[in-house]
Amino acid sequence: MKLRNVSHDIQRELKNPEFARIYNEELIRLELAHRLAKTREKAHLSQTIVAKRMGVSPQLVSRIEAGNLNLTIGTIFRYAKSVGSELSFSLKPVKAH
């Protein structure tokens, strides 16, 4: 299956509100995981070092960075602190359809 066909299928499925909600939540989870991993890499830290600082296993840090977990604010805060970063949030209005 070509990527263009998959993209078209996803666009069609996004018209379903339940699919759109789940899809968007997953995108946010993956974006967060990507940002966490990039922040660690920019700090020149290994997953093992971050795990020691957080008091968790390196496998858990790997799962966090893969986006395989529903993270708590506390876990995200501890991760940020362990890589020498501050945690900040922003909210933006939902676009009207």
Tab-separated table of C-alpha atoms in Angstrom, residues 19-84:
chain	number	residue	atom	x	y	z
A	19	PHE	CA	-11.149	8.034	15.506
A	20	ALA	CA	-10.044	11.678	15.362
A	21	ARG	CA	-9.871	11.890	19.174
A	22	ILE	CA	-7.769	8.728	19.494
A	23	TYR	CA	-5.566	9.682	16.541
A	24	ASN	CA	-4.877	13.155	17.935
A	25	GLU	CA	-4.116	11.809	21.415
A	26	GLU	CA	-1.621	9.387	19.897
A	27	LEU	CA	0.022	12.174	17.889
A	28	ILE	CA	0.447	14.223	21.068
A	29	ARG	CA	1.883	11.233	22.951
A	30	LEU	CA	4.387	10.550	20.157
A	31	GLU	CA	5.354	14.223	19.856
A	32	LEU	CA	6.005	14.389	23.598
A	33	ALA	CA	8.111	11.224	23.458
A	34	HIS	CA	10.104	12.629	20.538
A	35	ARG	CA	10.726	15.925	22.354
A	36	LEU	CA	11.854	14.114	25.496
A	37	ALA	CA	14.344	11.988	23.559
A	38	LYS	CA	15.663	15.000	21.614
A	39	THR	CA	16.110	16.968	24.840
A	40	ARG	CA	18.106	14.107	26.364
A	41	GLU	CA	20.246	13.815	23.242
A	42	LYS	CA	20.936	17.573	23.191
A	43	ALA	CA	22.083	17.287	26.812
A	44	HIS	CA	24.483	14.513	25.727
A	45	LEU	CA	23.012	12.079	28.226
A	46	SER	CA	22.429	8.347	27.838
A	47	GLN	CA	19.188	6.642	28.757
A	48	THR	CA	21.109	4.880	31.529
A	49	ILE	CA	22.191	8.164	33.109
A	50	VAL	CA	18.662	9.584	32.865
A	51	ALA	CA	17.287	6.390	34.411
A	52	LYS	CA	19.706	6.635	37.351
A	53	ARG	CA	18.773	10.270	37.918
A	54	MET	CA	15.066	9.391	37.808
A	55	GLY	CA	15.468	6.284	39.947
A	56	VAL	CA	14.019	3.986	37.278
A	57	SER	CA	15.320	1.350	34.878
A	58	PRO	CA	16.871	2.222	31.508
A	59	GLN	CA	14.117	0.096	29.955
A	60	LEU	CA	11.500	2.446	31.394
A	61	VAL	CA	13.302	5.463	29.933
A	62	SER	CA	13.329	3.669	26.576
A	63	ARG	CA	9.575	3.035	26.815
A	64	ILE	CA	8.985	6.680	27.775
A	65	GLU	CA	10.931	7.873	24.733
A	66	ALA	CA	9.129	5.418	22.449
A	67	GLY	CA	5.758	6.853	23.448
A	68	ASN	CA	4.568	3.507	24.792
A	69	LEU	CA	3.217	4.840	28.093
A	70	ASN	CA	0.545	7.177	29.375
A	71	LEU	CA	2.845	9.406	31.386
A	72	THR	CA	1.888	11.239	34.535
A	73	ILE	CA	2.818	14.879	35.000
A	74	GLY	CA	5.124	13.739	37.804
A	75	THR	CA	7.013	11.374	35.514
A	76	ILE	CA	7.395	14.041	32.850
A	77	PHE	CA	8.591	16.506	35.515
A	78	ARG	CA	11.180	14.002	36.839
A	79	TYR	CA	12.369	13.262	33.305
A	80	ALA	CA	12.743	16.971	32.515
A	81	LYS	CA	14.656	17.586	35.744
A	82	SER	CA	16.924	14.602	35.067
A	83	VAL	CA	17.989	16.063	31.716
A	84	GLY	CA	18.513	19.558	33.151
